[in-house]
Tab-separated table of N, CA and C and ligand atoms in Angstrom:
chain	number	residue	atom	x	y	z
A	1	MET	N	-5.202	-10.137	-32.284
A	1	MET	CA	-6.142	-9.099	-31.248
A	1	MET	C	-5.717	-9.641	-29.822
A	2	ARG	N	-4.778	-8.616	-29.289
A	2	ARG	CA	-4.425	-9.151	-27.881
A	2	ARG	C	-5.278	-8.307	-26.862
A	3	THR	N	-6.060	-9.039	-26.070
A	3	THR	CA	-7.021	-8.498	-25.300
A	3	THR	C	-6.574	-8.364	-23.762
A	4	VAL	N	-6.676	-7.196	-23.139
A	4	VAL	CA	-6.409	-7.151	-21.678
A	4	VAL	C	-7.638	-6.978	-20.961
A	5	LEU	N	-7.495	-7.447	-19.738
A	5	LEU	CA	-8.825	-7.328	-18.827
A	5	LEU	C	-8.265	-6.872	-17.577
A	6	THR	N	-9.177	-5.837	-17.047
A	6	THR	CA	-8.892	-5.467	-15.644
A	6	THR	C	-10.390	-5.231	-15.001
A	7	TYR	N	-10.293	-5.047	-13.503
A	7	TYR	CA	-11.494	-4.882	-12.830
A	7	TYR	C	-11.376	-3.607	-11.918
A	8	GLY	N	-12.562	-2.910	-11.537
A	8	GLY	CA	-12.418	-2.020	-10.363
A	8	GLY	C	-13.658	-1.389	-10.224
A	9	THR	N	-13.514	-0.461	-9.168
A	9	THR	CA	-14.829	0.427	-8.977
A	9	THR	C	-14.633	1.696	-9.628
A	10	PHE	N	-13.629	2.207	-9.717
A	10	PHE	CA	-13.310	3.374	-10.589
A	10	PHE	C	-14.271	4.410	-10.169
A	11	ASP	N	-14.282	4.844	-9.093
A	11	ASP	CA	-15.263	5.901	-8.374
A	11	ASP	C	-14.300	7.246	-8.589
A	12	VAL	N	-14.945	8.310	-8.793
A	12	VAL	CA	-14.182	9.630	-8.897
A	12	VAL	C	-12.857	9.378	-9.517
A	13	LEU	N	-12.942	9.118	-10.914
A	13	LEU	CA	-11.666	8.892	-11.702
A	13	LEU	C	-10.515	9.692	-11.522
A	14	HIS	N	-9.426	9.241	-11.284
A	14	HIS	CA	-8.178	10.021	-10.849
A	14	HIS	C	-6.976	9.454	-11.688
A	15	ALA	N	-5.833	10.105	-11.402
A	15	ALA	CA	-4.547	9.834	-11.909
A	15	ALA	C	-4.181	8.466	-11.761
A	16	GLY	N	-4.503	7.861	-10.482
A	16	GLY	CA	-4.125	6.597	-10.150
A	16	GLY	C	-4.892	5.567	-11.224
A	17	HIS	N	-6.193	5.797	-11.357
A	17	HIS	CA	-6.916	5.102	-12.249
A	17	HIS	C	-6.317	5.221	-13.600
A	18	VAL	N	-6.121	6.312	-14.097
A	18	VAL	CA	-5.891	6.492	-15.569
A	18	VAL	C	-4.325	5.935	-15.882
A	19	ARG	N	-3.512	5.959	-14.853
A	19	ARG	CA	-2.352	5.459	-15.109
A	19	ARG	C	-2.260	3.869	-15.165
A	20	LEU	N	-3.107	3.486	-14.345
A	20	LEU	CA	-3.284	1.894	-14.343
A	20	LEU	C	-3.956	1.480	-15.689
A	21	LEU	N	-5.037	2.210	-16.238
A	21	LEU	CA	-5.676	1.902	-17.441
A	21	LEU	C	-4.639	2.140	-18.502
A	22	ALA	N	-3.945	3.211	-18.582
A	22	ALA	CA	-3.068	3.416	-19.733
A	22	ALA	C	-2.100	2.360	-19.836
A	23	ARG	N	-1.422	1.829	-18.748
A	23	ARG	CA	-0.391	0.736	-18.583
A	23	ARG	C	-0.926	-0.492	-19.016
A	24	ALA	N	-2.253	-0.688	-18.678
A	24	ALA	CA	-2.946	-2.031	-19.042
A	24	ALA	C	-3.152	-1.997	-20.541
A	25	LYS	N	-3.796	-0.880	-20.966
A	25	LYS	CA	-3.964	-0.824	-22.549
A	25	LYS	C	-2.528	-0.854	-23.296
A	26	ALA	N	-1.490	-0.628	-22.761
A	26	ALA	CA	-0.209	-0.645	-23.572
A	26	ALA	C	0.211	-2.129	-23.599
A	27	LEU	N	-0.346	-3.015	-22.855
A	27	LEU	CA	-0.012	-4.465	-22.873
A	27	LEU	C	-0.755	-5.279	-23.907
A	28	GLY	N	-1.610	-4.595	-24.835
A	28	GLY	CA	-2.392	-5.233	-25.851
A	28	GLY	C	-3.015	-4.285	-26.802
A	29	ASP	N	-3.980	-4.806	-27.425
A	29	ASP	CA	-4.598	-4.181	-28.476
A	29	ASP	C	-5.891	-3.471	-28.020
A	30	ARG	N	-6.610	-4.084	-27.127
A	30	ARG	CA	-7.834	-3.770	-26.529
A	30	ARG	C	-8.010	-3.884	-25.039
A	31	LEU	N	-8.560	-2.918	-24.328
A	31	LEU	CA	-8.578	-3.184	-22.966
A	31	LEU	C	-10.090	-3.208	-22.601
A	32	ILE	N	-10.564	-4.236	-21.812
A	32	ILE	CA	-11.945	-4.532	-21.367
A	32	ILE	C	-12.064	-4.378	-19.780
A	33	VAL	N	-12.807	-3.515	-19.316
A	33	VAL	CA	-12.930	-3.462	-17.995
A	33	VAL	C	-14.395	-3.987	-17.289
A	34	GLY	N	-14.087	-4.758	-16.350
A	34	GLY	CA	-15.156	-5.171	-15.450
A	34	GLY	C	-15.543	-4.194	-14.301
A	35	LEU	N	-16.545	-3.606	-14.462
A	35	LEU	CA	-16.772	-2.329	-13.472
A	35	LEU	C	-17.681	-2.827	-12.474
A	36	SER	N	-17.231	-2.682	-11.120
A	36	SER	CA	-17.899	-3.177	-10.013
A	36	SER	C	-19.351	-2.440	-10.019
A	37	THR	N	-20.351	-3.325	-9.812
A	37	THR	CA	-21.680	-2.816	-9.694
A	37	THR	C	-21.878	-2.268	-8.267
A	38	ASP	N	-22.953	-1.242	-8.032
A	38	ASP	CA	-23.119	-0.825	-6.732
A	38	ASP	C	-23.527	-1.738	-5.740
A	39	ASP	N	-24.109	-3.129	-6.131
A	39	ASP	CA	-24.441	-4.002	-5.168
A	39	ASP	C	-23.063	-4.745	-4.920
A	40	PHE	N	-22.287	-4.956	-5.864
A	40	PHE	CA	-20.899	-5.525	-5.624
A	40	PHE	C	-20.061	-4.721	-4.831
A	41	ASN	N	-20.103	-3.381	-4.950
A	41	ASN	CA	-19.273	-2.653	-4.015
A	41	ASN	C	-19.800	-2.721	-2.450
A	42	THR	N	-20.965	-3.086	-2.357
A	42	THR	CA	-21.512	-3.390	-0.930
A	42	THR	C	-20.867	-4.776	-0.658
A	43	LEU	N	-20.688	-5.549	-1.398
A	43	LEU	CA	-19.965	-6.883	-1.066
A	43	LEU	C	-18.651	-6.702	-0.652
A	44	LYS	N	-18.064	-5.641	-1.401
A	44	LYS	CA	-16.660	-5.301	-1.309
A	44	LYS	C	-16.327	-4.483	-0.130
A	45	HIS	N	-17.530	-4.129	0.667
A	45	HIS	CA	-17.536	-3.172	1.764
A	45	HIS	C	-16.804	-1.972	1.235
A	46	LYS	N	-17.278	-1.421	0.030
A	46	LYS	CA	-16.798	-0.285	-0.357
A	46	LYS	C	-17.827	0.579	-1.005
A	47	SER	N	-18.116	1.940	-0.516
A	47	SER	CA	-19.093	2.648	-0.972
A	47	SER	C	-18.459	3.664	-2.127
A	48	SER	N	-19.336	3.940	-3.174
A	48	SER	CA	-18.564	4.776	-4.022
A	48	SER	C	-19.493	6.129	-4.209
A	49	LEU	N	-18.897	7.295	-4.386
A	49	LEU	CA	-19.691	8.525	-4.514
A	49	LEU	C	-20.805	8.393	-5.721
A	50	LEU	N	-20.146	7.917	-6.885
A	50	LEU	CA	-20.920	7.840	-8.154
A	50	LEU	C	-21.670	6.436	-8.328
A	51	ASP	N	-22.659	6.444	-8.897
A	51	ASP	CA	-23.466	5.183	-8.945
A	51	ASP	C	-22.705	4.440	-10.357
A	52	PHE	N	-23.062	3.142	-10.501
A	52	PHE	CA	-22.643	2.421	-11.625
A	52	PHE	C	-22.708	3.196	-12.797
A	53	ASN	N	-23.917	3.675	-13.159
A	53	ASN	CA	-24.092	4.278	-14.566
A	53	ASN	C	-23.113	5.493	-14.826
A	54	ASN	N	-23.011	6.451	-13.812
A	54	ASN	CA	-22.205	7.524	-13.919
A	54	ASN	C	-20.566	6.893	-14.103
A	55	ARG	N	-20.272	5.912	-13.204
A	55	ARG	CA	-18.981	5.368	-13.358
A	55	ARG	C	-18.605	4.810	-14.720
A	56	ARG	N	-19.711	4.184	-15.264
A	56	ARG	CA	-19.626	3.488	-16.553
A	56	ARG	C	-19.431	4.594	-17.637
A	57	ILE	N	-20.168	5.617	-17.623
A	57	ILE	CA	-20.094	6.536	-18.705
A	57	ILE	C	-18.835	7.242	-18.726
A	58	VAL	N	-18.079	7.473	-17.619
A	58	VAL	CA	-16.763	8.203	-17.464
A	58	VAL	C	-15.907	7.099	-18.083
A	59	LEU	N	-15.933	5.888	-17.603
A	59	LEU	CA	-14.852	5.026	-17.981
A	59	LEU	C	-15.028	4.755	-19.691
A	60	GLU	N	-16.209	4.659	-20.199
A	60	GLU	CA	-16.353	4.490	-21.537
A	60	GLU	C	-15.926	5.526	-22.386
A	61	ALA	N	-15.670	6.589	-21.681
A	61	ALA	CA	-15.172	8.013	-22.339
A	61	ALA	C	-13.791	7.939	-22.478
A	62	MET	N	-13.014	7.093	-21.730
A	62	MET	CA	-11.522	7.042	-21.663
A	62	MET	C	-10.869	6.458	-22.953
A	63	ARG	N	-9.903	7.302	-23.438
A	63	ARG	CA	-9.375	6.602	-24.854
A	63	ARG	C	-8.636	5.225	-24.623
A	64	TYR	N	-8.399	4.782	-23.219
A	64	TYR	CA	-7.937	3.544	-23.252
A	64	TYR	C	-8.746	2.347	-23.225
A	65	VAL	N	-9.908	2.719	-22.867
A	65	VAL	CA	-10.972	1.771	-22.592
A	65	VAL	C	-11.889	1.440	-23.844
A	66	ASP	N	-11.787	0.105	-24.178
A	66	ASP	CA	-12.705	-0.213	-25.340
A	66	ASP	C	-14.097	-1.002	-24.989
A	67	LEU	N	-14.292	-1.327	-23.904
A	67	LEU	CA	-15.412	-2.112	-23.436
A	67	LEU	C	-15.504	-2.106	-21.921
A	68	VAL	N	-16.741	-1.838	-21.421
A	68	VAL	CA	-16.889	-1.963	-19.948
A	68	VAL	C	-18.194	-2.773	-19.890
A	69	PHE	N	-18.002	-3.606	-18.781
A	69	PHE	CA	-19.156	-4.731	-18.591
A	69	PHE	C	-19.189	-4.853	-17.008
A	70	PRO	N	-20.395	-5.176	-16.377
A	70	PRO	CA	-20.702	-5.174	-15.126
A	70	PRO	C	-19.864	-6.163	-14.510
A	71	GLU	N	-19.139	-5.895	-13.191
A	71	GLU	CA	-18.687	-6.941	-12.391
A	71	GLU	C	-19.504	-6.999	-11.081
A	72	GLY	N	-20.326	-8.091	-11.099
A	72	GLY	CA	-21.208	-8.316	-9.902
A	72	GLY	C	-21.026	-9.255	-8.791
A	73	ASN	N	-19.717	-10.176	-9.044
A	73	ASN	CA	-19.462	-11.110	-7.998
A	73	ASN	C	-17.952	-11.368	-8.106
A	74	TRP	N	-17.311	-12.126	-7.055
A	74	TRP	CA	-15.875	-12.476	-6.907
A	74	TRP	C	-15.667	-13.586	-8.047
A	75	ASP	N	-16.814	-14.339	-8.295
A	75	ASP	CA	-16.506	-15.488	-8.981
A	75	ASP	C	-16.687	-15.530	-10.579
A	76	GLN	N	-16.737	-14.289	-11.214
A	76	GLN	CA	-17.003	-14.386	-12.631
A	76	GLN	C	-15.777	-14.288	-13.457
A	77	LYS	N	-14.635	-14.036	-12.924
A	77	LYS	CA	-13.277	-13.687	-13.751
A	77	LYS	C	-12.995	-14.869	-14.770
A	78	LEU	N	-13.076	-16.189	-14.082
A	78	LEU	CA	-12.697	-17.247	-15.057
A	78	LEU	C	-13.500	-17.031	-16.234
A	79	ALA	N	-14.744	-17.083	-16.092
A	79	ALA	CA	-15.781	-17.092	-17.220
A	79	ALA	C	-15.579	-15.762	-18.046
A	80	ASP	N	-15.291	-14.822	-17.498
A	80	ASP	CA	-14.781	-13.456	-18.284
A	80	ASP	C	-13.860	-13.627	-19.121
A	81	VAL	N	-12.749	-14.100	-18.684
A	81	VAL	CA	-11.490	-14.481	-19.313
A	81	VAL	C	-11.684	-15.263	-20.440
A	82	ARG	N	-12.540	-16.373	-20.359
A	82	ARG	CA	-12.754	-17.166	-21.470
A	82	ARG	C	-13.758	-16.336	-22.598
A	83	ARG	N	-14.721	-15.882	-21.982
A	83	ARG	CA	-15.746	-15.119	-22.948
A	83	ARG	C	-15.195	-14.124	-23.833
A	84	TYR	N	-14.056	-13.329	-23.200
A	84	TYR	CA	-13.513	-12.394	-24.136
A	84	TYR	C	-12.128	-12.648	-24.724
A	85	HIS	N	-11.869	-14.024	-24.534
A	85	HIS	CA	-10.515	-14.548	-25.094
A	85	HIS	C	-9.411	-13.702	-24.473
A	86	VAL	N	-9.391	-13.518	-23.362
A	86	VAL	CA	-8.395	-12.403	-22.831
A	86	VAL	C	-6.822	-13.110	-22.740
A	87	ASN	N	-5.992	-12.379	-23.102
A	87	ASN	CA	-4.540	-12.623	-23.087
A	87	ASN	C	-3.950	-12.337	-22.091
A	88	VAL	N	-4.144	-11.044	-21.345
A	88	VAL	CA	-3.435	-10.528	-20.136
A	88	VAL	C	-4.541	-10.060	-19.198
A	89	PHE	N	-4.270	-10.445	-17.981
A	89	PHE	CA	-5.335	-9.828	-16.661
A	89	PHE	C	-4.257	-9.027	-16.070
A	90	VAL	N	-4.847	-7.826	-15.807
A	90	VAL	CA	-4.059	-6.716	-15.084
A	90	VAL	C	-4.745	-6.200	-13.923
A	91	MET	N	-4.074	-6.008	-12.691
A	91	MET	CA	-4.598	-5.395	-11.625
A	91	MET	C	-3.419	-4.628	-10.913
A	92	GLY	N	-4.058	-3.700	-10.070
A	92	GLY	CA	-2.784	-2.855	-9.269
A	92	GLY	C	-2.163	-3.842	-8.186
A	93	ASP	N	-0.995	-3.554	-7.812
A	93	ASP	CA	-0.102	-4.535	-6.883
A	93	ASP	C	-0.852	-4.736	-5.453
A	94	ASP	N	-1.724	-3.831	-5.273
A	94	ASP	CA	-2.433	-4.246	-3.875
A	94	ASP	C	-3.210	-5.555	-3.994
A	95	TRP	N	-3.232	-5.968	-5.261
A	95	TRP	CA	-3.877	-7.293	-5.404
A	95	TRP	C	-3.032	-8.313	-5.707
A	96	GLU	N	-1.706	-8.018	-5.522
A	96	GLU	CA	-0.655	-9.061	-5.777
A	96	GLU	C	-0.931	-10.245	-5.358
A	97	GLY	N	-0.778	-11.305	-6.286
A	97	GLY	CA	-1.128	-12.773	-5.865
A	97	GLY	C	-2.546	-13.327	-5.762
A	98	LYS	N	-3.524	-12.195	-5.653
A	98	LYS	CA	-4.905	-12.645	-5.292
A	98	LYS	C	-5.494	-13.244	-6.635
A	99	PHE	N	-5.150	-13.113	-7.821
A	99	PHE	CA	-5.705	-13.627	-8.946
A	99	PHE	C	-4.817	-14.441	-9.779
A	100	ASP	N	-3.771	-15.161	-9.090
A	100	ASP	CA	-2.665	-16.032	-9.746
A	100	ASP	C	-3.428	-17.091	-10.362
A	101	PHE	N	-4.622	-17.580	-9.884
A	101	PHE	CA	-5.668	-18.805	-10.189
A	101	PHE	C	-5.856	-18.643	-11.874
A	102	LEU	N	-5.660	-17.335	-12.207
A	102	LEU	CA	-6.017	-17.232	-13.655
A	102	LEU	C	-4.926	-17.267	-14.526
A	103	LYS	N	-3.746	-17.797	-14.055
A	103	LYS	CA	-2.382	-17.927	-14.865
A	103	LYS	C	-2.657	-19.061	-15.627
A	104	SER	N	-3.699	-20.035	-15.334
A	104	SER	CA	-3.831	-21.348	-16.245
A	104	SER	C	-4.543	-20.701	-17.386
A	105	GLU	N	-5.156	-19.560	-17.607
A	105	GLU	CA	-5.960	-18.940	-18.651
A	105	GLU	C	-5.157	-17.941	-19.500
A	106	CYS	N	-4.455	-17.171	-18.759
A	106	CYS	CA	-3.845	-16.028	-19.382
A	106	CYS	C	-2.651	-15.459	-18.594
A	107	GLU	N	-1.976	-14.425	-19.170
A	107	GLU	CA	-1.045	-13.798	-18.338
A	107	GLU	C	-1.602	-12.994	-17.194
A	108	VAL	N	-0.906	-12.926	-15.900
A	108	VAL	CA	-1.415	-12.184	-14.872
A	108	VAL	C	-0.314	-11.197	-14.578
A	109	VAL	N	-0.734	-9.791	-14.441
A	109	VAL	CA	0.277	-8.774	-14.280
A	109	VAL	C	-0.205	-7.859	-13.298
A	110	TYR	N	0.579	-7.626	-12.143
A	110	TYR	CA	0.208	-6.741	-11.091
A	110	TYR	C	1.085	-5.462	-11.318
A	111	LEU	N	0.455	-4.260	-11.346
A	111	LEU	CA	1.273	-3.100	-11.738
A	111	LEU	C	1.469	-2.230	-10.442
A	112	PRO	N	2.358	-1.537	-10.221
A	112	PRO	CA	2.467	-0.710	-9.119
A	112	PRO	C	1.344	0.200	-9.043
A	113	ARG	N	0.867	0.395	-7.769
A	113	ARG	CA	-0.140	1.415	-7.662
A	113	ARG	C	0.523	2.862	-7.722
A	114	THR	N	-0.380	3.868	-7.903
A	114	THR	CA	0.139	5.264	-7.962
A	114	THR	C	-0.181	5.646	-6.447
A	115	GLU	N	1.169	6.306	-5.903
A	115	GLU	CA	0.950	6.771	-4.494
A	115	GLU	C	0.039	8.021	-4.359
A	116	ASN	N	-0.351	8.209	-3.042
A	116	ASN	CA	-0.876	9.609	-2.552
A	116	ASN	C	-2.057	9.867	-3.365
A	117	ILE	N	-2.889	9.069	-4.041
A	117	ILE	CA	-4.206	9.396	-4.492
A	117	ILE	C	-4.985	8.212	-4.484
A	118	SER	N	-6.250	8.485	-4.076
A	118	SER	CA	-7.231	7.423	-4.106
A	118	SER	C	-8.636	8.196	-3.907
A	119	SER	N	-9.591	7.324	-4.380
A	119	SER	CA	-10.834	7.838	-4.360
A	119	SER	C	-11.450	8.080	-2.867
A	120	THR	N	-10.806	7.289	-1.982
A	120	THR	CA	-11.269	7.360	-0.583
A	120	THR	C	-10.747	8.768	-0.042
A	121	LEU	N	-9.456	9.149	-0.400
A	121	LEU	CA	-8.819	10.531	-0.008
A	121	LEU	C	-9.696	11.726	-0.649
A	122	ILE	N	-10.162	11.544	-1.891
A	122	ILE	CA	-10.656	12.506	-2.625
A	122	ILE	C	-12.243	12.672	-1.930
A	123	ARG	N	-12.898	11.595	-1.533
A	123	ARG	CA	-14.182	11.608	-0.831
A	123	ARG	C	-14.149	12.212	0.557
A	124	GLN	N	-13.008	11.994	1.237
A	124	GLN	CA	-12.942	12.464	2.414
A	124	GLN	C	-12.652	14.234	2.293
A	125	GLU	N	-11.794	14.346	1.358
A	125	GLU	CA	-11.625	15.958	1.009
A	125	GLU	C	-13.104	16.680	0.875
A	126	LEU	N	-13.796	15.967	0.006
A	126	LEU	CA	-15.031	16.624	-0.126
A	126	LEU	C	-15.826	16.770	0.869
A	127	GLN	N	-15.888	15.652	1.964
A	127	GLN	CA	-16.726	15.630	3.082
A	127	GLN	C	-16.202	16.668	3.967
A	128	ASP	N	-14.852	16.800	4.156
A	128	ASP	CA	-14.175	17.989	4.976
A	128	ASP	C	-14.765	19.324	4.664
A	129	ILE	N	-14.835	19.509	3.311
A	129	ILE	CA	-15.156	20.704	2.730
A	129	ILE	C	-16.469	20.952	2.945
A	130	GLY	N	-17.273	19.949	2.806
A	130	GLY	CA	-18.837	20.171	3.150
A	130	GLY	C	-19.038	20.400	4.517
A	131	THR	N	-18.341	19.917	5.463
A	131	THR	CA	-18.579	20.106	6.872
A	131	THR	C	-18.081	21.585	7.234
A	132	GLN	N	-17.106	22.094	6.424
A	132	GLN	CA	-16.560	23.475	6.831
A	132	GLN	C	-17.376	24.519	6.188
A	133	GLY	N	-18.389	24.060	5.355
A	133	GLY	CA	-19.467	24.796	4.591
A	133	GLY	C	-18.481	25.909	3.715
A	134	LEU	N	-17.368	25.592	3.227
A	134	LEU	CA	-16.823	26.367	2.127
A	134	LEU	C	-17.440	26.377	0.998
B	1	C2G	N1	-5.281	1.831	-8.553
B	1	C2G	C1	-3.924	2.270	-8.789
B	1	C2G	N2	-3.541	3.452	-8.084
B	1	C2G	C2	-4.433	4.082	-7.192
B	1	C2G	C3	-5.761	3.572	-7.019
B	1	C2G	C4	-6.086	2.562	-7.737
B	1	C2G	O1	-3.193	1.717	-9.510
B	1	C2G	N3	-3.798	5.225	-6.413
B	1	C2G	C5	-5.790	0.758	-9.174
B	1	C2G	C6	-6.058	-0.363	-8.454
B	1	C2G	O2	-4.772	-1.097	-7.834
B	1	C2G	C7	-7.014	-1.204	-9.365
B	1	C2G	C8	-7.819	-0.067	-10.240
B	1	C2G	O3	-6.690	1.123	-10.124
B	1	C2G	O4	-6.267	-2.034	-10.033
B	1	C2G	C9	-9.012	0.222	-9.731
B	1	C2G	O5	-8.955	0.507	-8.338
B	1	C2G	P1	-10.252	0.548	-7.612
B	1	C2G	O6	-11.417	1.355	-8.246
B	1	C2G	O7	-10.211	0.921	-6.141
B	1	C2G	O8	-10.827	-0.976	-7.608
B	1	C2G	P2	-10.923	-2.024	-6.572
B	1	C2G	O9	-11.723	-1.543	-5.469
B	1	C2G	O10	-9.539	-2.544	-6.095
B	1	C2G	O11	-11.642	-3.222	-7.099
B	1	C2G	O12	-12.231	-7.633	-8.556
B	1	C2G	C10	-11.453	-6.664	-8.388
B	1	C2G	C11	-12.081	-5.519	-7.789
B	1	C2G	O13	-13.234	-5.103	-8.425
B	1	C2G	C12	-11.067	-4.280	-7.849
């Protein structure tokens, strides 16, 4: 059983997230996702439109995702890799190099991000629509 692990906020799920999750799952037999809690998003200086529970329900419904657990801080990754006997750690390449410390425990793979789509763009569009009262 080859286990793949990734982390993220996965707010307003879009094709960039889906492509990342699909490519990550293809690297093993099961994909586990550390989903950023609302408090951790604050630490990441990131706000999300959807709260943790909504983001969790959507993620758990994905065919590529086998398990979702909370990501509450920057320091839990090593313990998570050991707890879940992770073989491959995957992140988008906007994180290139940031998690190389995990190479002592598992393979570390950075995948090319999907261009021209992000939760921030979608949130901005929604806000613009809101202000125009459409
Ligand atoms: N992603 C992507 N293409 C996009 C947007 C996101 O490939 N257009 C990838 C990111 O690189 C990341 C994953 O999708 O690997 C989740 O993205 P976010 O929800 O923005 O996660 P992030 O805020 O980067 O959190 O400890 C790690 C952090 O929790 C990662």
